[in-house]
Amino acid sequence: KKSLFWNEKKFAPQLKILEQPQSFQEKIKQWQEWLNKDVESPEIYLRLSSLNYQLYQDEEAKAWWQKAQYLDTNNKILEEVGKIINFNN
């Protein structure tokens, strides 16, 4: 599958800086809608992981990160994120 993460024009609204917890929840819902459309990519899972982590939902964040890692085991960005937030222990 083609990676959707790097198509910034398509995902421009989702790439805005998030400032309030409500906007984090809205962004989580938007990314989950992509998954509901059978668009599966490690980048979407990584974004969901990041959003949940920023909301202090560590277990949910780790679950999304693990899904991303499962789909793309050699992704250096995923490895680095895992190290930073202690998920790849």
PDB file of C-alpha atoms in Angstrom:
ATOM      1  CA  LYS A   1       0.000   0.000   0.000  1.00  0.00           C
ATOM      2  CA  LYS A   2       1.070   3.547  -0.618  1.00  0.00           C
ATOM      3  CA  SER A   3       1.891   5.428   2.549  1.00  0.00           C
ATOM      4  CA  LEU A   4      -0.682   8.094   3.321  1.00  0.00           C
ATOM      5  CA  PHE A   5       1.324   9.917   5.968  1.00  0.00           C
ATOM      6  CA  TRP A   6       3.554  11.793   3.594  1.00  0.00           C
ATOM      7  CA  ASN A   7       0.769  13.118   1.371  1.00  0.00           C
ATOM      8  CA  GLU A   8       0.591  16.412   3.255  1.00  0.00           C
ATOM      9  CA  LYS A   9      -1.881  18.058   0.877  1.00  0.00           C
ATOM     10  CA  LYS A  10      -4.436  15.340   1.469  1.00  0.00           C
ATOM     11  CA  PHE A  11      -3.996  15.414   5.238  1.00  0.00           C
ATOM     12  CA  ALA A  12      -3.329  19.133   5.692  1.00  0.00           C
ATOM     13  CA  PRO A  13      -6.269  19.664   8.086  1.00  0.00           C
ATOM     14  CA  GLN A  14      -5.014  16.874  10.340  1.00  0.00           C
ATOM     15  CA  LEU A  15      -1.471  18.253  10.404  1.00  0.00           C
ATOM     16  CA  LYS A  16      -2.368  21.469  12.239  1.00  0.00           C
ATOM     17  CA  ILE A  17      -0.907  21.962  15.670  1.00  0.00           C
ATOM     18  CA  LEU A  18      -3.317  20.812  18.353  1.00  0.00           C
ATOM     19  CA  GLU A  19      -3.840  23.074  21.324  1.00  0.00           C
ATOM     20  CA  GLN A  20      -6.804  21.819  23.366  1.00  0.00           C
ATOM     21  CA  PRO A  21      -7.777  18.354  24.617  1.00  0.00           C
ATOM     22  CA  GLN A  22     -11.073  18.618  22.736  1.00  0.00           C
ATOM     23  CA  SER A  23      -9.204  19.073  19.493  1.00  0.00           C
ATOM     24  CA  PHE A  24      -7.104  15.999  20.315  1.00  0.00           C
ATOM     25  CA  GLN A  25     -10.305  13.980  20.689  1.00  0.00           C
ATOM     26  CA  GLU A  26     -11.628  15.380  17.408  1.00  0.00           C
ATOM     27  CA  LYS A  27      -8.403  14.450  15.641  1.00  0.00           C
ATOM     28  CA  ILE A  28      -8.519  10.951  17.108  1.00  0.00           C
ATOM     29  CA  LYS A  29     -12.041  10.539  15.730  1.00  0.00           C
ATOM     30  CA  GLN A  30     -10.945  11.823  12.317  1.00  0.00           C
ATOM     31  CA  TRP A  31      -8.032   9.390  12.111  1.00  0.00           C
ATOM     32  CA  GLN A  32     -10.232   6.531  13.265  1.00  0.00           C
ATOM     33  CA  GLU A  33     -12.663   7.397  10.473  1.00  0.00           C
ATOM     34  CA  TRP A  34      -9.836   6.791   7.995  1.00  0.00           C
ATOM     35  CA  LEU A  35      -9.355   3.353   9.525  1.00  0.00           C
ATOM     36  CA  ASN A  36     -13.093   2.711   9.220  1.00  0.00           C
ATOM     37  CA  LYS A  37     -12.732   3.373   5.484  1.00  0.00           C
ATOM     38  CA  ASP A  38     -10.272   0.464   5.276  1.00  0.00           C
ATOM     39  CA  VAL A  39      -7.344   2.803   4.992  1.00  0.00           C
ATOM     40  CA  GLU A  40      -4.737   1.066   7.093  1.00  0.00           C
ATOM     41  CA  SER A  41      -1.270   2.470   7.457  1.00  0.00           C
ATOM     42  CA  PRO A  42       1.382   2.555  10.146  1.00  0.00           C
ATOM     43  CA  GLU A  43       1.416   6.328   9.911  1.00  0.00           C
ATOM     44  CA  ILE A  44      -2.230   6.611  10.925  1.00  0.00           C
ATOM     45  CA  TYR A  45      -1.614   4.268  13.844  1.00  0.00           C
ATOM     46  CA  LEU A  46       1.416   6.338  14.837  1.00  0.00           C
ATOM     47  CA  ARG A  47      -0.651   9.528  14.787  1.00  0.00           C
ATOM     48  CA  LEU A  48      -3.308   7.869  16.934  1.00  0.00           C
ATOM     49  CA  SER A  49      -0.585   6.712  19.297  1.00  0.00           C
ATOM     50  CA  SER A  50       0.830  10.214  19.557  1.00  0.00           C
ATOM     51  CA  LEU A  51      -2.543  11.836  20.159  1.00  0.00           C
ATOM     52  CA  ASN A  52      -3.466   9.345  22.865  1.00  0.00           C
ATOM     53  CA  TYR A  53      -0.053   9.705  24.485  1.00  0.00           C
ATOM     54  CA  GLN A  54      -0.501  13.476  24.658  1.00  0.00           C
ATOM     55  CA  LEU A  55      -3.808  12.884  26.424  1.00  0.00           C
ATOM     56  CA  TYR A  56      -1.998  10.673  28.986  1.00  0.00           C
ATOM     57  CA  GLN A  57      -3.752   7.569  27.677  1.00  0.00           C
ATOM     58  CA  ASP A  58      -0.582   5.508  27.724  1.00  0.00           C
ATOM     59  CA  GLU A  59      -2.105   2.058  27.273  1.00  0.00           C
ATOM     60  CA  GLU A  60      -4.171   3.191  24.293  1.00  0.00           C
ATOM     61  CA  ALA A  61      -1.144   4.966  22.851  1.00  0.00           C
ATOM     62  CA  LYS A  62       0.975   1.834  23.222  1.00  0.00           C
ATOM     63  CA  ALA A  63      -1.694  -0.313  21.531  1.00  0.00           C
ATOM     64  CA  TRP A  64      -1.773   2.007  18.497  1.00  0.00           C
ATOM     65  CA  TRP A  65       2.027   2.132  18.379  1.00  0.00           C
ATOM     66  CA  GLN A  66       2.207  -1.673  18.442  1.00  0.00           C
ATOM     67  CA  LYS A  67      -0.193  -1.871  15.486  1.00  0.00           C
ATOM     68  CA  ALA A  68       2.015   0.538  13.556  1.00  0.00           C
ATOM     69  CA  GLN A  69       5.116  -1.448  14.486  1.00  0.00           C
ATOM     70  CA  TYR A  70       3.450  -4.689  13.379  1.00  0.00           C
ATOM     71  CA  LEU A  71       2.714  -3.253   9.921  1.00  0.00           C
ATOM     72  CA  ASP A  72       6.147  -1.696   9.444  1.00  0.00           C
ATOM     73  CA  THR A  73       8.798  -3.375  11.578  1.00  0.00           C
ATOM     74  CA  ASN A  74      11.721  -1.574   9.892  1.00  0.00           C
ATOM     75  CA  ASN A  75      10.372   1.977  10.195  1.00  0.00           C
ATOM     76  CA  LYS A  76      13.060   4.131  11.798  1.00  0.00           C
ATOM     77  CA  ILE A  77      10.557   6.801  12.865  1.00  0.00           C
ATOM     78  CA  LEU A  78       8.521   4.188  14.715  1.00  0.00           C
ATOM     79  CA  GLU A  79      11.660   2.908  16.406  1.00  0.00           C
ATOM     80  CA  GLU A  80      12.623   6.400  17.535  1.00  0.00           C
ATOM     81  CA  VAL A  81       9.135   7.193  18.811  1.00  0.00           C
ATOM     82  CA  GLY A  82       9.114   3.884  20.669  1.00  0.00           C
ATOM     83  CA  LYS A  83      12.413   4.763  22.331  1.00  0.00           C
ATOM     84  CA  ILE A  84      11.286   8.257  23.261  1.00  0.00           C
ATOM     85  CA  ILE A  85       8.060   7.140  24.873  1.00  0.00           C
ATOM     86  CA  ASN A  86       9.420   3.824  26.177  1.00  0.00           C
ATOM     87  CA  PHE A  87       7.182   1.555  24.109  1.00  0.00           C
ATOM     88  CA  ASN A  88       9.744  -0.759  22.554  1.00  0.00           C
ATOM     89  CA  ASN A  89      11.063  -2.311  25.731  1.00  0.00           C
TER      90      ASN A  89
END
